[in-house]
Amino acid sequence: MKIKFILFFTILYLPLLCFSQSKYVVNNEKGVCNINFKLLNNVIIIPINVNGVELSFLLDSGVNKPILFNFLKTSDSIKILNTKKVYLNGLGNNGKVEALKSSGNTFKIGDAVNTNQDFYIVVDSSINFAPKLGVPIHGIIGYDLFKDLVVDINYIKKKIKLTNPEKYKYKKCRKCETFELKFYNNKPYFNVLVTIKDKDIPVKLLIDSGSSDALWLFENDSLGIAAKDNYFIDFLGYGLSGSVHGKRSKIEAFKIKSFNLNKPLVAYPDSSFTSVLREIKGRRGSVGGSILKRFNITMDYGKAIIVLKTNSNFSKHFSYNKSGIEVENKGIRLFTRFTRSKAYTSSYGRKNEATLFNGSYTGEEKFLIKKGYTISSIRTNSPSDIVGLQKGDMIIKINGIDTVRYNLQELSNKFYGKEGDRINMVVERLGKRIKVSFKLKSLIK
């Protein structure tokens, strides 16, 4: 079974600043609440009420403070309190990002409430991750939620349980493994083994639920962490300050105590994009959603532990995009429809003296607007590049089916098939429709 989706989100680095005290508390008798979430591209999207406005946030254990972006496109009625200008550092090569810091806000996540929440607002309106996931995304939240509550994540049922720590009761679990957490800048790390070239290498990794990739490793020749062969250069994801590129490959195994994942995908980000992350002592990379979703997880920052239990995703095959196409939910398509004409007969006059008129109702023209799916990037020398597809092409049909029938995830899934699977596409470019056909190609074994 293949993993369906591609990496859109990368680790976010924020400076450690001084903030006012804030705390989440589940305000009900049991001290427990359950939240349904969406799993998109291996990342978790949860509903959060911010100062009375319902928004959608990505749950990212790799961020320090909540961030709100796409603000002006979301609502102009959100109350933003006590603001001042700051700058954020993010993955990418464009440096710092201007933002506002707001304090004293009320965040509600189900029955969990924080009445004094600080968060950042990214003021650049061009930063908008929604097209990359195909649904509205307004922000990212991480440490502030995890630090106050015990968080159970059930990837199969797509539910999160939030519990006040004093109410949480651990159950005996023979099939579970418990790991000690270490924190740096309020972000969780644990120690695991990766097998590269038949060598087991101990590594310290960030637990990054905001990344949809399986594994990121920072290349280090002296430790044997490197992609010597069997790799290709690819786009890896988006940060707040730019795109991230690097090598995609596979390693032999990822080992966490008794759990052993065979041949997981790995990305080696270019060092120019991650220099600030390498300053964290002993850090060798991160583990993301494509691995995390194979477990049901308990995150307990108060006890500094994470508990993992395998779920039905555990044995699923690791796969990747073999087309070279990245697609986003961008642009619009206009459809024209006509109502059917209807025959009619009418009459007037006194009984036995009626005059009959025959005719029909004229059809009414109606216009429907649907979101389009646009190619956002193409990997050089990939199957899609060779047949002449270009950035900005709008995908109209894939394998004979109009793309309006798919959501973004379903469409992206078409590019994760087996080597040799044929893809027939119709794209629109500058008002002209173009047909292309190519086969998926594996670049790593």
Coordinates of C-alpha atoms in Angstrom, one line a residue:
M1 CA 0.0 0.0 0.0
K2 CA 1.4 3.3 -1.0
I3 CA 1.5 6.5 1.0
K4 CA -0.7 8.9 -0.8
F5 CA 0.5 12.4 -0.3
I6 CA 3.5 14.6 -0.8
L7 CA 5.4 16.8 1.6
F8 CA 4.1 20.3 1.8
F9 CA 5.1 21.5 5.3
T10 CA 8.5 21.7 6.8
I11 CA 9.9 22.3 10.3
L12 CA 9.5 25.8 11.5
Y13 CA 12.1 27.4 13.7
L14 CA 11.1 30.3 16.0
P15 CA 13.3 32.2 18.4
L16 CA 12.8 31.6 22.1
L17 CA 11.2 34.7 23.4
C18 CA 9.6 35.7 26.7
F19 CA 5.8 35.3 26.8
S20 CA 3.1 35.9 29.3
Q21 CA 2.0 32.8 31.2
S22 CA -0.9 30.9 29.6
K23 CA -2.4 27.5 30.1
Y24 CA -5.0 25.1 28.5
V25 CA -7.5 23.5 30.8
V26 CA -10.3 21.1 29.8
N27 CA -13.3 22.7 31.4
N28 CA -15.6 19.8 32.1
E29 CA -16.2 17.4 35.0
K30 CA -14.1 14.6 33.5
G31 CA -11.3 16.8 32.4
V32 CA -11.3 15.1 29.0
C33 CA -12.5 16.1 25.6
N34 CA -12.3 14.5 22.1
I35 CA -11.6 16.4 18.9
N36 CA -12.2 15.0 15.4
F37 CA -9.4 16.0 13.0
K38 CA -8.6 15.8 9.3
L39 CA -5.6 13.9 8.1
L40 CA -4.3 15.7 5.0
N41 CA -0.9 14.8 3.4
N42 CA 0.0 12.9 6.7
V43 CA -0.5 16.1 8.8
I44 CA -3.3 16.8 11.3
I45 CA -5.8 19.7 10.9
I46 CA -7.8 20.6 14.0
P47 CA -10.6 23.2 14.5
I48 CA -9.8 26.1 16.9
N49 CA -11.9 29.0 18.0
V50 CA -9.8 32.1 18.1
N51 CA -11.4 35.1 19.8
G52 CA -14.9 33.8 18.7
V53 CA -13.9 32.9 15.1
E54 CA -13.7 29.3 14.0
L55 CA -10.4 28.5 12.2
S56 CA -8.4 25.5 11.1
F57 CA -4.9 24.9 12.5
L58 CA -2.2 22.4 11.7
L59 CA -1.1 20.5 14.8
D60 CA 2.7 20.8 14.7
S61 CA 4.9 19.5 17.5
G62 CA 7.8 21.3 15.7
V63 CA 6.6 24.8 16.5
N64 CA 7.0 26.9 19.7
K65 CA 4.1 29.4 19.6
P66 CA 0.9 29.5 17.5
I67 CA 1.1 31.2 14.1
L68 CA -1.8 32.7 12.2
F69 CA -1.4 33.3 8.5
N70 CA -3.7 33.9 5.5
F71 CA -5.3 36.4 7.9
L72 CA -6.9 38.8 5.5
K73 CA -8.2 36.0 3.4
T74 CA -9.8 34.4 6.4
S75 CA -11.8 37.1 8.1
D76 CA -11.5 40.8 8.8
S77 CA -13.5 40.4 12.0
I78 CA -11.0 38.5 14.2
K79 CA -10.0 40.6 17.2
I80 CA -6.2 40.9 17.3
L81 CA -5.1 42.1 20.7
N82 CA -1.9 43.8 22.1
T83 CA 0.3 43.6 19.0
K84 CA 3.9 44.5 18.3
K85 CA 6.2 43.8 15.3
V86 CA 8.7 40.9 15.4
Y87 CA 10.6 38.8 12.9
L88 CA 10.5 35.0 12.6
N89 CA 13.0 32.6 11.1
G90 CA 11.7 29.8 9.0
L91 CA 13.1 27.1 6.8
G92 CA 13.9 28.4 3.3
N93 CA 16.5 30.7 1.8
N94 CA 14.7 34.0 2.1
G95 CA 15.7 34.8 5.7
K96 CA 13.4 36.4 8.2
V97 CA 9.6 36.9 8.0
E98 CA 7.9 40.0 9.3
A99 CA 5.1 39.2 11.8
L100 CA 3.0 40.7 14.6
K101 CA 3.0 39.2 18.1
S102 CA -0.4 39.3 19.8
S103 CA -1.1 38.5 23.5
G104 CA -4.1 38.0 25.7
N105 CA -6.2 36.0 23.2
T106 CA -8.8 33.2 23.8
F107 CA -8.3 29.9 22.1
K108 CA -10.9 27.1 22.4
I109 CA -10.2 23.6 21.3
G110 CA -13.4 21.6 22.1
D111 CA -13.7 22.0 25.9
A112 CA -10.0 22.9 26.2
V113 CA -9.6 26.7 26.8
N114 CA -6.8 29.1 27.1
T115 CA -7.8 32.7 27.9
N116 CA -4.3 34.2 27.7
Q117 CA -2.8 32.8 24.5
D118 CA 0.0 34.5 22.7
F119 CA 0.4 34.0 19.0
Y120 CA 2.1 35.4 15.9
I121 CA 0.4 36.8 12.8
V122 CA 2.4 36.6 9.5
V123 CA 1.5 39.8 7.7
D124 CA 2.7 38.7 4.2
S125 CA -0.6 37.9 2.5
S126 CA 1.2 35.8 -0.1
I127 CA 2.0 33.1 2.5
N128 CA -0.9 30.8 2.2
F129 CA -0.6 27.0 2.6
A130 CA -4.3 26.3 1.8
P131 CA -3.7 25.6 -1.9
K132 CA -1.0 23.1 -1.0
L133 CA -3.5 21.0 1.1
G134 CA -6.7 21.8 -0.8
V135 CA -8.6 23.0 2.3
P136 CA -8.5 26.3 4.3
I137 CA -5.6 26.4 6.7
H138 CA -5.3 29.5 9.0
G139 CA -2.6 28.7 11.4
I140 CA -0.2 26.3 13.2
I141 CA -0.2 25.3 16.8
G142 CA 2.1 23.1 18.8
Y143 CA 4.0 23.4 22.1
D144 CA 1.4 25.5 24.0
L145 CA -1.2 22.8 23.6
F146 CA 1.1 19.8 24.3
K147 CA 2.7 21.3 27.4
D148 CA -0.5 21.7 29.3
L149 CA -2.5 18.5 28.4
V150 CA -1.8 14.8 27.8
V151 CA -2.5 14.4 24.1
D152 CA -3.7 11.0 22.6
I153 CA -3.6 10.9 18.8
N154 CA -5.5 8.1 17.1
Y155 CA -4.6 8.2 13.4
I156 CA -7.0 5.5 12.4
K157 CA -10.1 7.0 14.0
K158 CA -8.8 10.6 13.3
K159 CA -9.5 11.6 16.9
I160 CA -7.4 13.5 19.4
K161 CA -8.2 13.2 23.1
L162 CA -7.1 16.0 25.4
T163 CA -6.8 15.3 29.1
N164 CA -5.9 17.4 32.1
P165 CA -2.7 15.7 33.4
E166 CA -4.2 15.0 36.9
K167 CA -7.1 13.1 35.3
Y168 CA -5.0 10.9 33.0
K169 CA -4.7 7.2 33.8
Y170 CA -2.2 5.0 32.0
K171 CA -3.3 1.5 31.1
K172 CA -1.1 -1.5 30.8
C173 CA -0.1 -2.1 27.2
R174 CA 2.1 -5.0 26.1
K175 CA 2.3 -3.8 22.5
C176 CA 3.4 -0.2 23.5
E177 CA 6.8 1.3 23.7
T178 CA 7.6 4.3 25.8
F179 CA 10.4 6.8 25.0
E180 CA 12.0 9.5 27.0
L181 CA 11.6 13.0 25.5
K182 CA 14.3 15.7 25.5
F183 CA 13.4 19.3 24.8
Y184 CA 15.2 22.1 23.1
N185 CA 13.4 25.4 22.4
N186 CA 10.3 23.7 23.7
K187 CA 10.4 21.0 20.9
P188 CA 10.5 17.3 21.6
Y189 CA 13.3 15.0 20.6
F190 CA 14.0 11.3 21.0
N191 CA 16.7 8.8 20.2
V192 CA 16.3 6.1 17.6
L193 CA 18.4 4.0 15.2
V194 CA 18.6 4.3 11.4
T195 CA 20.2 1.6 9.3
I196 CA 22.3 2.9 6.4
K197 CA 24.6 0.6 4.4
D198 CA 24.1 -2.2 6.9
K199 CA 25.2 0.1 9.8
D200 CA 23.0 0.9 12.7
I201 CA 23.4 4.6 13.5
P202 CA 22.0 6.2 16.7
V203 CA 20.3 9.5 15.9
K204 CA 18.6 12.3 17.8
L205 CA 15.5 13.4 15.9
L206 CA 12.8 16.1 16.3
I207 CA 9.3 14.7 16.5
D208 CA 7.7 16.8 13.9
S209 CA 4.0 16.2 13.4
G210 CA 3.9 19.2 11.1
S211 CA 6.0 17.5 8.4
S212 CA 4.2 15.1 6.1
D213 CA 7.5 13.4 5.1
A214 CA 8.7 10.2 6.8
L215 CA 12.2 11.1 7.8
W216 CA 14.6 13.9 7.4
L217 CA 18.3 13.4 8.0
F218 CA 21.2 15.9 8.0
E219 CA 24.0 14.5 5.9
N220 CA 27.2 13.7 7.9
D221 CA 29.9 11.7 6.2
S222 CA 31.8 11.0 9.4
L223 CA 28.7 9.3 10.9
G224 CA 27.7 7.5 7.7
I225 CA 24.6 9.6 7.2
A226 CA 24.7 10.4 3.5
A227 CA 23.1 9.7 0.2
K228 CA 26.0 8.3 -1.7
D229 CA 23.9 6.9 -4.5
N230 CA 20.2 5.8 -5.2
Y231 CA 18.8 9.3 -4.8
F232 CA 17.4 12.2 -6.8
I233 CA 17.2 16.0 -6.3
D234 CA 13.7 17.1 -5.4
F235 CA 11.5 19.8 -4.0
L236 CA 11.0 18.9 -0.3
G237 CA 8.4 21.4 1.0
Y238 CA 7.5 24.9 2.0
G239 CA 8.6 26.9 5.0
L240 CA 7.4 30.4 6.0
S241 CA 10.4 31.9 4.3
G242 CA 10.7 29.9 1.2
S243 CA 10.9 26.5 -0.5
V244 CA 13.2 23.7 0.6
H245 CA 15.1 21.4 -1.8
G246 CA 17.3 18.4 -1.3
K247 CA 17.9 14.7 -2.0
R248 CA 15.2 12.0 -1.8
S249 CA 16.3 8.4 -1.1
K250 CA 15.6 5.3 1.1
I251 CA 17.4 3.8 4.0
E252 CA 17.4 0.2 5.0
A253 CA 15.5 0.5 8.3
F254 CA 14.2 2.8 11.0
K255 CA 14.3 1.2 14.4
I256 CA 12.5 2.4 17.6
K257 CA 13.0 -0.3 20.3
S258 CA 11.0 -3.3 19.2
F259 CA 9.5 -1.5 16.2
N260 CA 11.3 -1.9 12.9
L261 CA 10.2 -0.1 9.7
N262 CA 11.8 -1.4 6.5
K263 CA 13.0 0.8 3.7
P264 CA 11.4 4.1 4.8
L265 CA 11.8 7.1 2.5
V266 CA 14.3 9.7 3.7
A267 CA 15.0 13.3 2.6
Y268 CA 18.4 14.9 3.0
P269 CA 17.6 18.7 2.9
D270 CA 20.3 21.0 1.4
S271 CA 22.5 22.4 4.2
S272 CA 21.9 25.9 3.0
F273 CA 18.3 25.6 4.0
T274 CA 18.8 24.1 7.5
S275 CA 21.9 25.8 8.9
V276 CA 20.1 27.2 11.9
L277 CA 18.7 23.7 12.7
R278 CA 22.2 22.1 12.8
E279 CA 23.1 24.4 15.7
I280 CA 21.0 22.2 18.0
K281 CA 23.5 19.9 19.7
G282 CA 23.3 16.3 18.6
R283 CA 20.3 16.8 16.3
R284 CA 20.5 14.6 13.1
G285 CA 17.1 15.3 11.6
S286 CA 13.4 14.8 12.2
V287 CA 10.6 12.2 12.0
G288 CA 7.4 13.3 10.3
G289 CA 3.8 12.3 9.7
S290 CA 4.5 9.5 7.2
I291 CA 6.1 7.5 10.1
L292 CA 4.0 9.0 13.0
K293 CA 0.7 8.0 11.4
R294 CA 1.7 4.3 11.7
F295 CA 1.3 4.6 15.5
N296 CA -1.4 5.7 17.9
I297 CA 0.5 8.1 20.1
T298 CA 0.4 9.5 23.6
M299 CA 2.3 12.7 24.1
D300 CA 2.9 13.6 27.8
Y301 CA 5.2 16.6 28.1
G302 CA 4.7 16.8 31.8
K303 CA 6.3 13.3 32.3
A304 CA 8.6 13.9 29.3
I305 CA 7.5 10.7 27.5
I306 CA 5.9 9.6 24.3
V307 CA 4.1 6.2 24.1
L308 CA 3.7 4.5 20.7
K309 CA 1.5 1.6 19.7
T310 CA 1.4 0.3 16.2
N311 CA -1.8 0.6 14.2
S312 CA -3.1 -0.7 10.9
N313 CA -1.0 1.7 8.9
F314 CA 2.2 0.2 10.3
S315 CA 3.0 -2.3 7.5
K316 CA 1.9 -0.1 4.6
H317 CA 4.5 0.4 1.9
F318 CA 6.5 3.7 1.7
S319 CA 6.0 5.4 -1.7
Y320 CA 6.7 8.7 -3.4
N321 CA 5.7 10.9 -6.3
K322 CA 7.0 9.2 -9.5
S323 CA 5.6 11.8 -12.0
G324 CA 7.7 14.8 -11.0
I325 CA 4.5 17.0 -10.7
E326 CA 3.6 19.1 -7.7
V327 CA -0.1 20.2 -7.8
E328 CA -1.9 22.8 -5.9
N329 CA -5.6 23.9 -5.6
K330 CA -5.2 27.1 -7.4
G331 CA -7.2 28.9 -10.2
I332 CA -10.8 28.5 -11.3
R333 CA -12.7 26.7 -14.0
L334 CA -15.9 28.0 -15.5
F335 CA -18.7 25.7 -16.5
T336 CA -21.7 26.7 -18.6
R337 CA -25.0 24.8 -18.2
F338 CA -28.5 25.3 -19.7
T339 CA -31.8 24.4 -18.3
R340 CA -33.9 22.1 -20.4
S341 CA -36.7 23.7 -22.6
K342 CA -40.2 22.6 -21.7
A343 CA -43.2 22.4 -24.0
Y344 CA -46.5 24.0 -22.9
T345 CA -50.0 24.6 -24.0
S346 CA -52.1 27.6 -22.8
S347 CA -55.7 28.8 -23.5
Y348 CA -58.0 31.7 -22.8
G349 CA -61.7 32.6 -23.5
R350 CA -65.1 31.3 -22.5
K351 CA -66.0 27.6 -22.5
N352 CA -66.1 26.2 -26.1
E353 CA -64.5 29.4 -27.4
A354 CA -61.0 29.0 -26.1
T355 CA -58.0 29.9 -28.3
L356 CA -55.0 27.6 -27.8
F357 CA -51.3 28.7 -27.9
N358 CA -48.4 26.2 -28.1
G359 CA -44.8 27.1 -27.3
S360 CA -41.8 26.3 -25.0
Y361 CA -39.9 27.9 -22.2
T362 CA -36.5 29.1 -23.3
G363 CA -33.5 27.6 -21.7
E364 CA -31.6 29.7 -19.1
E365 CA -27.8 29.9 -19.2
K366 CA -26.1 29.2 -15.9
F367 CA -22.5 29.5 -14.9
L368 CA -20.7 27.3 -12.3
I369 CA -17.3 28.1 -10.9
K370 CA -15.1 25.2 -9.7
K371 CA -11.6 25.3 -8.2
G372 CA -8.9 24.3 -10.6
Y373 CA -5.8 22.1 -10.0
T374 CA -2.6 23.8 -11.2
I375 CA 0.9 22.4 -11.6
S376 CA 3.0 24.4 -9.1
S377 CA 6.4 22.8 -10.0
I378 CA 7.9 20.1 -12.2
R379 CA 11.1 18.2 -11.4
T380 CA 13.7 18.5 -14.2
N381 CA 14.0 15.4 -16.4
S382 CA 11.0 13.8 -14.8
P383 CA 8.4 12.0 -16.9
S384 CA 6.1 15.0 -16.8
D385 CA 9.0 17.3 -17.8
I386 CA 10.0 15.2 -20.7
V387 CA 6.5 15.3 -22.3
G388 CA 6.4 19.1 -22.1
L389 CA 4.2 19.9 -19.1
Q390 CA 4.9 23.3 -17.6
K391 CA 4.4 25.1 -14.3
G392 CA 1.0 26.9 -14.4
D393 CA -0.7 24.3 -16.6
M394 CA -4.2 23.5 -15.3
I395 CA -5.1 19.8 -15.2
I396 CA -8.5 19.3 -16.8
K397 CA -8.6 15.5 -17.1
I398 CA -6.5 12.6 -15.7
N399 CA -6.9 9.1 -17.2
G400 CA -10.1 10.2 -18.9
I401 CA -11.8 11.6 -15.8
D402 CA -12.5 15.3 -15.2
T403 CA -10.5 16.5 -12.2
V404 CA -13.5 18.3 -10.7
R405 CA -14.5 14.8 -9.4
Y406 CA -11.3 14.7 -7.2
N407 CA -10.1 16.5 -4.2
L408 CA -6.5 17.5 -4.1
Q409 CA -5.4 14.4 -2.2
E410 CA -7.1 12.0 -4.6
L411 CA -5.6 13.8 -7.6
S412 CA -2.1 13.7 -6.0
N413 CA -2.5 10.0 -5.2
K414 CA -2.5 9.3 -9.0
F415 CA 1.2 10.1 -9.1
Y416 CA 2.2 7.6 -6.4
G417 CA 1.4 4.4 -8.3
K418 CA 3.7 1.7 -9.5
E419 CA 6.6 2.2 -11.9
G420 CA 5.2 1.9 -15.4
D421 CA 1.7 3.0 -14.6
R422 CA 0.5 5.2 -17.5
I423 CA -0.9 8.7 -16.9
N424 CA -3.0 10.3 -19.6
M425 CA -3.7 14.0 -19.0
V426 CA -5.4 16.9 -20.6
V427 CA -4.1 20.3 -19.5
E428 CA -5.1 23.8 -20.3
R429 CA -2.4 26.4 -21.1
L430 CA -3.2 29.9 -22.3
G431 CA -6.7 28.9 -23.3
K432 CA -5.5 25.9 -25.3
R433 CA -6.0 22.3 -24.3
I434 CA -3.1 19.9 -24.7
K435 CA -3.0 16.1 -24.4
V436 CA 0.0 14.3 -22.9
S437 CA 0.8 10.8 -21.8
F438 CA 3.7 9.4 -19.7
K439 CA 4.6 6.5 -17.5
L440 CA 5.5 6.8 -13.8
K441 CA 9.2 6.2 -13.2
S442 CA 11.0 5.1 -10.0
L443 CA 14.2 6.9 -9.3
I444 CA 15.1 5.1 -6.1
K445 CA 15.0 1.4 -5.4

